[in-house]
mmCIF file of C-alpha atoms in Angstrom:
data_model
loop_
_atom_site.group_PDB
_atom_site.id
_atom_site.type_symbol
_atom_site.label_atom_id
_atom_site.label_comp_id
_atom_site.label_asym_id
_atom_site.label_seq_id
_atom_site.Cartn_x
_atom_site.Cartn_y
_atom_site.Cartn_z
ATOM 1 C CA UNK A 1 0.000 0.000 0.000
ATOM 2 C CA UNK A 2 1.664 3.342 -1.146
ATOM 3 C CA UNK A 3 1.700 6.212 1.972
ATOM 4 C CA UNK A 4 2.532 9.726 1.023
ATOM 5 C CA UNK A 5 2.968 12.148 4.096
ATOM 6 C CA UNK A 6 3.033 15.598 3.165
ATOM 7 C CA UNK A 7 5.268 18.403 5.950
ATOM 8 C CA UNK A 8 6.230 21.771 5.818
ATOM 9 C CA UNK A 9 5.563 25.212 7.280
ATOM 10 C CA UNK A 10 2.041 25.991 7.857
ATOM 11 C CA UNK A 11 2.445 30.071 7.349
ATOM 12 C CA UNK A 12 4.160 31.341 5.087
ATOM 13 C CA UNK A 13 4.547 35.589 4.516
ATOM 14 C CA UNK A 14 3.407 37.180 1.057
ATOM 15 C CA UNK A 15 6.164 37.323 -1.086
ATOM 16 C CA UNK A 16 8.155 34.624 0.497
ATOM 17 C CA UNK A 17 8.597 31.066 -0.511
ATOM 18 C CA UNK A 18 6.185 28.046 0.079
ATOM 19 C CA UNK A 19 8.007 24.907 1.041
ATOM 20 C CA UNK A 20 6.384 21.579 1.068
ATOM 21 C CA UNK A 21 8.003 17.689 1.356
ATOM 22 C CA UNK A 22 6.542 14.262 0.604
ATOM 23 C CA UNK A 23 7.691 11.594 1.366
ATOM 24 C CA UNK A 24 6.289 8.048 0.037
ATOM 25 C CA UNK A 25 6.368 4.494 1.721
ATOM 26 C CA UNK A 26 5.345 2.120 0.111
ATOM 27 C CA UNK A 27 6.148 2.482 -3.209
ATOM 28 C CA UNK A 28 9.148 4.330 -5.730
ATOM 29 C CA UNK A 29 9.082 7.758 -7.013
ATOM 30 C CA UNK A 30 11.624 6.205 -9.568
ATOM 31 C CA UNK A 31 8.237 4.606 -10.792
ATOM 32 C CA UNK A 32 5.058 6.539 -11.761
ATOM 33 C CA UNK A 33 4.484 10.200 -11.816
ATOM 34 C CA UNK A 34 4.386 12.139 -8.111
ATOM 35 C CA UNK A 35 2.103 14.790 -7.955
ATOM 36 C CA UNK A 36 1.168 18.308 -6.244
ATOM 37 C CA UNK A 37 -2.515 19.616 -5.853
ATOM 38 C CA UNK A 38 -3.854 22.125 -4.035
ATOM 39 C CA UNK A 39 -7.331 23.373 -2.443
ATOM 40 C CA UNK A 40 -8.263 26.842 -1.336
ATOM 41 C CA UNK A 41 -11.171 26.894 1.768
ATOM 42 C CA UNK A 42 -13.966 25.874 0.502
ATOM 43 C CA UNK A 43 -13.097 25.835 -3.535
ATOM 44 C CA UNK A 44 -12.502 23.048 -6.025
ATOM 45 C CA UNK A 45 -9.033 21.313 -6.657
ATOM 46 C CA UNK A 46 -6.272 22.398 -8.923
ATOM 47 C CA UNK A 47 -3.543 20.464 -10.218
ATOM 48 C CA UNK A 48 0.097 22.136 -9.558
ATOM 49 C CA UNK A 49 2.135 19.691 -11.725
ATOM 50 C CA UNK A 50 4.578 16.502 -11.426
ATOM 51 C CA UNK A 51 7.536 14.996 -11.155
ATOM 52 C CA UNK A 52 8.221 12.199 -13.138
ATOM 53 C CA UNK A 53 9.997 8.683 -12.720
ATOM 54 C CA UNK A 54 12.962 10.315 -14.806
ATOM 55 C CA UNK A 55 12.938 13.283 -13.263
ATOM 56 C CA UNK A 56 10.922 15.325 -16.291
ATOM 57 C CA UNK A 57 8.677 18.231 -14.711
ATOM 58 C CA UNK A 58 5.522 19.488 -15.990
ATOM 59 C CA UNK A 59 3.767 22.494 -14.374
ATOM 60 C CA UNK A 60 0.088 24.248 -14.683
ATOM 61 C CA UNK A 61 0.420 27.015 -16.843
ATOM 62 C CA UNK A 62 -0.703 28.866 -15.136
ATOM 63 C CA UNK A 63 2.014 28.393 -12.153
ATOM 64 C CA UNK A 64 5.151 27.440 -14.315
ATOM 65 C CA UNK A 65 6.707 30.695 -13.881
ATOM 66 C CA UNK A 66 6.646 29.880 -9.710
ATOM 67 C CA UNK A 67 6.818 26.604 -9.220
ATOM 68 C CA UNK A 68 9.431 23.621 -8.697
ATOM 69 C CA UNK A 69 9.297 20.316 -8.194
ATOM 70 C CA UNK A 70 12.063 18.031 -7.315
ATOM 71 C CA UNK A 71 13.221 14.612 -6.261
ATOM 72 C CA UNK A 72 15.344 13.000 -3.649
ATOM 73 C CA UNK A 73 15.768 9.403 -4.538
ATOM 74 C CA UNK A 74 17.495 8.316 -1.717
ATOM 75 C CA UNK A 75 15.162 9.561 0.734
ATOM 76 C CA UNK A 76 11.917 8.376 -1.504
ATOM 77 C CA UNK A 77 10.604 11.757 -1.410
ATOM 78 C CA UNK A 78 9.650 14.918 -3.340
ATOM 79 C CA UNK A 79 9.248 18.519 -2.916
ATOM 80 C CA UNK A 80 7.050 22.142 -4.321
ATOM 81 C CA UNK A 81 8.439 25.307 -4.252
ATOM 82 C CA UNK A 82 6.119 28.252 -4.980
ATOM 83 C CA UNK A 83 7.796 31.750 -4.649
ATOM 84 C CA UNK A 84 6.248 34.866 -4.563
ATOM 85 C CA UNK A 85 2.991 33.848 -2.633
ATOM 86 C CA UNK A 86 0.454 35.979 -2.093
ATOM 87 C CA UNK A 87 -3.206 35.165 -0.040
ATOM 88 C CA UNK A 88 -4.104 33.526 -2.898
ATOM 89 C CA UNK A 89 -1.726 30.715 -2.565
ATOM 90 C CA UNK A 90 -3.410 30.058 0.953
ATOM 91 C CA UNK A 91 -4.787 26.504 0.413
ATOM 92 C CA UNK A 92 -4.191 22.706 1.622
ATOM 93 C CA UNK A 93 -1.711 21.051 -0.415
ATOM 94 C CA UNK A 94 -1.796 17.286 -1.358
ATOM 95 C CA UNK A 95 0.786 15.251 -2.578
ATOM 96 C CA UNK A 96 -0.596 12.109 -4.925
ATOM 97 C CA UNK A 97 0.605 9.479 -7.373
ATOM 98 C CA UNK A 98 -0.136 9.823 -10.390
ATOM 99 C CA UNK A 99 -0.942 6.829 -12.725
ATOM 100 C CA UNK A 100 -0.818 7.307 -16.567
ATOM 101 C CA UNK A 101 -1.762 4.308 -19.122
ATOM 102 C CA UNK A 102 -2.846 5.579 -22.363
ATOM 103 C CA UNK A 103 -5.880 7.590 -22.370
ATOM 104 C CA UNK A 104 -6.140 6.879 -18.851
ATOM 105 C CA UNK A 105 -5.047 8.777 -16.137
ATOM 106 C CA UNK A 106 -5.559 9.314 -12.184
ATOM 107 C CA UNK A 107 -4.406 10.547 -8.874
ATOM 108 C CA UNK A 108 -4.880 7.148 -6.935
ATOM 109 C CA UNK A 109 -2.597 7.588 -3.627
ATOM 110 C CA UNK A 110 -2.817 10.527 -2.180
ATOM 111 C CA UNK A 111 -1.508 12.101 1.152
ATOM 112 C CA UNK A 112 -3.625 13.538 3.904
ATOM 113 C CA UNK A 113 -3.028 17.241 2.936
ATOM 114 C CA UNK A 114 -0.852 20.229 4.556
ATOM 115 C CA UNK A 115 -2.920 23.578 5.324
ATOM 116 C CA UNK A 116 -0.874 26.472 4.104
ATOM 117 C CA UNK A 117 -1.758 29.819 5.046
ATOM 118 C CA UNK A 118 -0.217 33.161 3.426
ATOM 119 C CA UNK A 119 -0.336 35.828 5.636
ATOM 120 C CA UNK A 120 2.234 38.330 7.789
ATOM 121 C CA UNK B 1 -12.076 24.921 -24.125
ATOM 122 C CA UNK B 2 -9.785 23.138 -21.984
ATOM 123 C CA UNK B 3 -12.319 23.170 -18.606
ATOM 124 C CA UNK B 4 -14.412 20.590 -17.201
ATOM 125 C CA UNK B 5 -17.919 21.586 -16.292
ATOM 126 C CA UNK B 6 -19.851 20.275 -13.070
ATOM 127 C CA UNK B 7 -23.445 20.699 -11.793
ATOM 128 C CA UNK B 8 -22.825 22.561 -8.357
ATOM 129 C CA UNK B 9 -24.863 20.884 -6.355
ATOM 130 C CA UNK B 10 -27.391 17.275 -6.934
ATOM 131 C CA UNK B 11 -29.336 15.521 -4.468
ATOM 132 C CA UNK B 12 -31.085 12.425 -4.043
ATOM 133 C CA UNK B 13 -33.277 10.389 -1.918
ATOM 134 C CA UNK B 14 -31.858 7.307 0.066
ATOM 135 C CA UNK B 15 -31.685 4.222 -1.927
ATOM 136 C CA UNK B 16 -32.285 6.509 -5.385
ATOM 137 C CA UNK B 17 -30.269 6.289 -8.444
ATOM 138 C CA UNK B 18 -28.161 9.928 -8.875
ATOM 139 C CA UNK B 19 -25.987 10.600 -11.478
ATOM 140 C CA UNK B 20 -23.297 13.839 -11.804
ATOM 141 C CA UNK B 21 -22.064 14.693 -14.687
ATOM 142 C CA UNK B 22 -19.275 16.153 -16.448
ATOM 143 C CA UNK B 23 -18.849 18.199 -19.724
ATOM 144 C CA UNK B 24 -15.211 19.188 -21.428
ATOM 145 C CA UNK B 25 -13.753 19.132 -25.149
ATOM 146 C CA UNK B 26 -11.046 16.878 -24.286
ATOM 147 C CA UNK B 27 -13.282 14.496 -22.490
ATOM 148 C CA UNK B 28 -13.978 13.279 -26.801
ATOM 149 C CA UNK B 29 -10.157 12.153 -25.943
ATOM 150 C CA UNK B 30 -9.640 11.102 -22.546
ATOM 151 C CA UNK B 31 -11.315 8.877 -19.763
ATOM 152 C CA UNK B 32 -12.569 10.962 -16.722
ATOM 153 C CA UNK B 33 -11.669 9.783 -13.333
ATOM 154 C CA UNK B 34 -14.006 10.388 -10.549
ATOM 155 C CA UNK B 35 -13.188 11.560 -6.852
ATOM 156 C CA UNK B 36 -15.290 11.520 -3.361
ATOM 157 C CA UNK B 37 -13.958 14.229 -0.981
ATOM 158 C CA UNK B 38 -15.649 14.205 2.459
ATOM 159 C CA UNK B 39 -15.166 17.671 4.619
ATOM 160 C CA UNK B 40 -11.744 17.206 6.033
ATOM 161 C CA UNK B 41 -10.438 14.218 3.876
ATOM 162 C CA UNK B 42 -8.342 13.683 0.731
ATOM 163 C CA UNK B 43 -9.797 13.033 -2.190
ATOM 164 C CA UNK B 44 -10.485 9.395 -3.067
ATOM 165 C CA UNK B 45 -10.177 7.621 -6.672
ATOM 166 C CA UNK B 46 -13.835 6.100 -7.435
ATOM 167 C CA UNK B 47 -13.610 5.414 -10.866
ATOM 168 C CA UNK B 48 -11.588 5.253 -13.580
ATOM 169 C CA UNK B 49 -10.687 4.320 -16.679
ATOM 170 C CA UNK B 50 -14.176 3.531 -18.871
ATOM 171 C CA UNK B 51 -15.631 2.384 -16.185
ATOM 172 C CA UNK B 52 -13.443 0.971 -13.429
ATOM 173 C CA UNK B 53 -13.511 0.816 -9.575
ATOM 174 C CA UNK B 54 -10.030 0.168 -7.037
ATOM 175 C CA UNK B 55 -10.381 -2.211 -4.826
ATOM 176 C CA UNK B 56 -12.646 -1.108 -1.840
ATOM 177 C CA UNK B 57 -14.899 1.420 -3.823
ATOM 178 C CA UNK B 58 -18.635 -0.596 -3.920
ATOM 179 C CA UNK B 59 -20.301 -1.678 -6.801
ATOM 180 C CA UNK B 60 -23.321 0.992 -6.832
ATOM 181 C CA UNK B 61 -20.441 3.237 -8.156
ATOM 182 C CA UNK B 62 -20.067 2.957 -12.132
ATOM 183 C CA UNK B 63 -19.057 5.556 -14.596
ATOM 184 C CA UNK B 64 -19.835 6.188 -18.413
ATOM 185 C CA UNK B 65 -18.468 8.255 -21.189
ATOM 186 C CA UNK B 66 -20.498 9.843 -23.996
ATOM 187 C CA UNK B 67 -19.099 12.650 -26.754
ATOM 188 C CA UNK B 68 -17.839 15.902 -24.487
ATOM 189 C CA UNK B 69 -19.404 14.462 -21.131
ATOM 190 C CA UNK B 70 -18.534 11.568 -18.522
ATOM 191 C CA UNK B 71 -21.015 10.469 -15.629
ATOM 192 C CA UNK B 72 -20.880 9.218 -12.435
ATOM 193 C CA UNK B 73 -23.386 6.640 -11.478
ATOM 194 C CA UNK B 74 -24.355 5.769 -8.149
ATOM 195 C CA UNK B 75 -27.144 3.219 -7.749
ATOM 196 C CA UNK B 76 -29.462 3.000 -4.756
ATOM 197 C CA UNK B 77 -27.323 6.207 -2.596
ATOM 198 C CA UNK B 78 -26.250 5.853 0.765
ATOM 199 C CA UNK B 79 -26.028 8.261 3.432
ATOM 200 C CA UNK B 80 -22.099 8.142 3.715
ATOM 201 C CA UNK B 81 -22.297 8.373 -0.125
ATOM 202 C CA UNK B 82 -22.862 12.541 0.648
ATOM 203 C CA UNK B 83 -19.999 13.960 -0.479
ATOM 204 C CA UNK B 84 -18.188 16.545 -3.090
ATOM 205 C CA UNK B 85 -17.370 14.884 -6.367
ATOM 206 C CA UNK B 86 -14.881 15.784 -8.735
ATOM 207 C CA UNK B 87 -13.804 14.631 -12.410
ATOM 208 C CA UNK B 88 -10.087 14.903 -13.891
ATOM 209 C CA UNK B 89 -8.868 14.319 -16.905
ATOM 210 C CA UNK B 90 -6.047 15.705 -19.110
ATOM 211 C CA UNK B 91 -6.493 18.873 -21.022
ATOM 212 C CA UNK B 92 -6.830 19.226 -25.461
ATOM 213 C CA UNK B 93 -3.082 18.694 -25.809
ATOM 214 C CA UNK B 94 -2.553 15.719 -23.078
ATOM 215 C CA UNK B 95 -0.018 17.772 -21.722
ATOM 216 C CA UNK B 96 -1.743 19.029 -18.378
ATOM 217 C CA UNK B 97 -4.699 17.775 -15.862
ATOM 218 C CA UNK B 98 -7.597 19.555 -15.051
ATOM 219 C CA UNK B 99 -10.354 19.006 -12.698
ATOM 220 C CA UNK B 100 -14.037 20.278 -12.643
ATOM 221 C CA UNK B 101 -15.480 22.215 -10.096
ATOM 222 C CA UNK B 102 -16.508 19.596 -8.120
ATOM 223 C CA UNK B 103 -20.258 18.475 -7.446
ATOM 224 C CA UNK B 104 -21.895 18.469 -3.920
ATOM 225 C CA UNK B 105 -24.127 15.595 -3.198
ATOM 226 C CA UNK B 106 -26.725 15.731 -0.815
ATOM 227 C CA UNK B 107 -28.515 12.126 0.507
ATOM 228 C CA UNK B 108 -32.145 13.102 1.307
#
């Protein structure tokens, strides 16, 4: 059964950097695609972007230019970085695996979430 | 467009058939997959795949594809079946995901 444990600050000021670690038991992030998603309070969810096996990332567009994503192999886990936050960015995070085969696609582990909260 | 569209908000009476839907272009190229989020909880894979269910998720759940719009099924509702509901699915290009806006179920 694959685990993903999200950790990080839980406030973080407006224009600083958002810091967030997953790590996975259970499974390889040198397998699959490793995921970040977010939720504001009480809105819908929005994909962030991923990590792949190989180490390829692939951010929303509408992030790219504040976002990164990155491995650690030998510690099985995976991290976001989102600079320049603003209240906006407040929102619980999830980390998830993501499974791709063909036309098919889906977050199927996912990790219990990490409220982050922009604010001075 | 590259959104998915959900109903806000469905309800149905215990033991009723209910079924939420979801509308995007590049749903005429992709499989939806279907979440349940309960207040408080991660999301949690339903269905996937043309119709497809992890190990767990009970049989009333069942999904369909048609054109621009997927559907979640769920036959004869339960009361822990209340719950927001979300589809995902890649964008036109394949390149990115996307997820609607999520669907709040209420069990009368």
């Amino acid at each position: 059964q694959v685990q993903l444990q999200e950790s990080g600050p839980g406030l973080v000021k407006p224009s600083e950097t958002l810091s967030l670690s997953c790590i996975v038991s259970g499974g390889s992030i040198s397998s699959d695609y490793w995921s970040w998603i977010r939720q504001p309070p009480g809105n819908g969810l929005e994909w962030i972007g991923y990590i792949s096996y190989s180490g390829r990332t692939n951010y929303h567009p509408s992030l790219k230019s504040r976002v990164t994503i990155s491995a650690d192999t030998s510690k099985n886990q995976f991290s976001l970085k989102l600079n320049s936050v603003t209240a906006a960015d407040t929102a619980v995070y999830y980390c998830a695996r993501l499974t791709i085969v063909g036309a098919t696609s889906g977050f199927d582990y996912w990790g219990q979430g990490t409220l982050v909260t922009v604010s001075s | 467009s590259s959104d998915l569209t959900q109903d806000p908000a469905v309800s149905v009476a215990l033991g009723q058939t209910v079924r939420i839907t979801c509308q995007g272009d590049s749903l005429r190229s992709y499989y939806a997959t279907w979440y349940q989020q309960k207040p408080g909880r991660a999301p949690l894979l339903v269905i996937y795949d043309k119709n497809n269910r992890p190990s767990g998720i009970p049989d009333r759940f069942s999904g369909s594809n048609s054109g621009n719009t997927a559907s979640l099924t769920i036959t004869g509702a339960q009361a822990e079946d209340e719950a927001d509901y979300y589809c995902n699915c890649r964008d036109n290009n394949g390149n990115h995901w996307l997820f609607g806006g999520g669907t709040k179920l209420t069990v009368l």
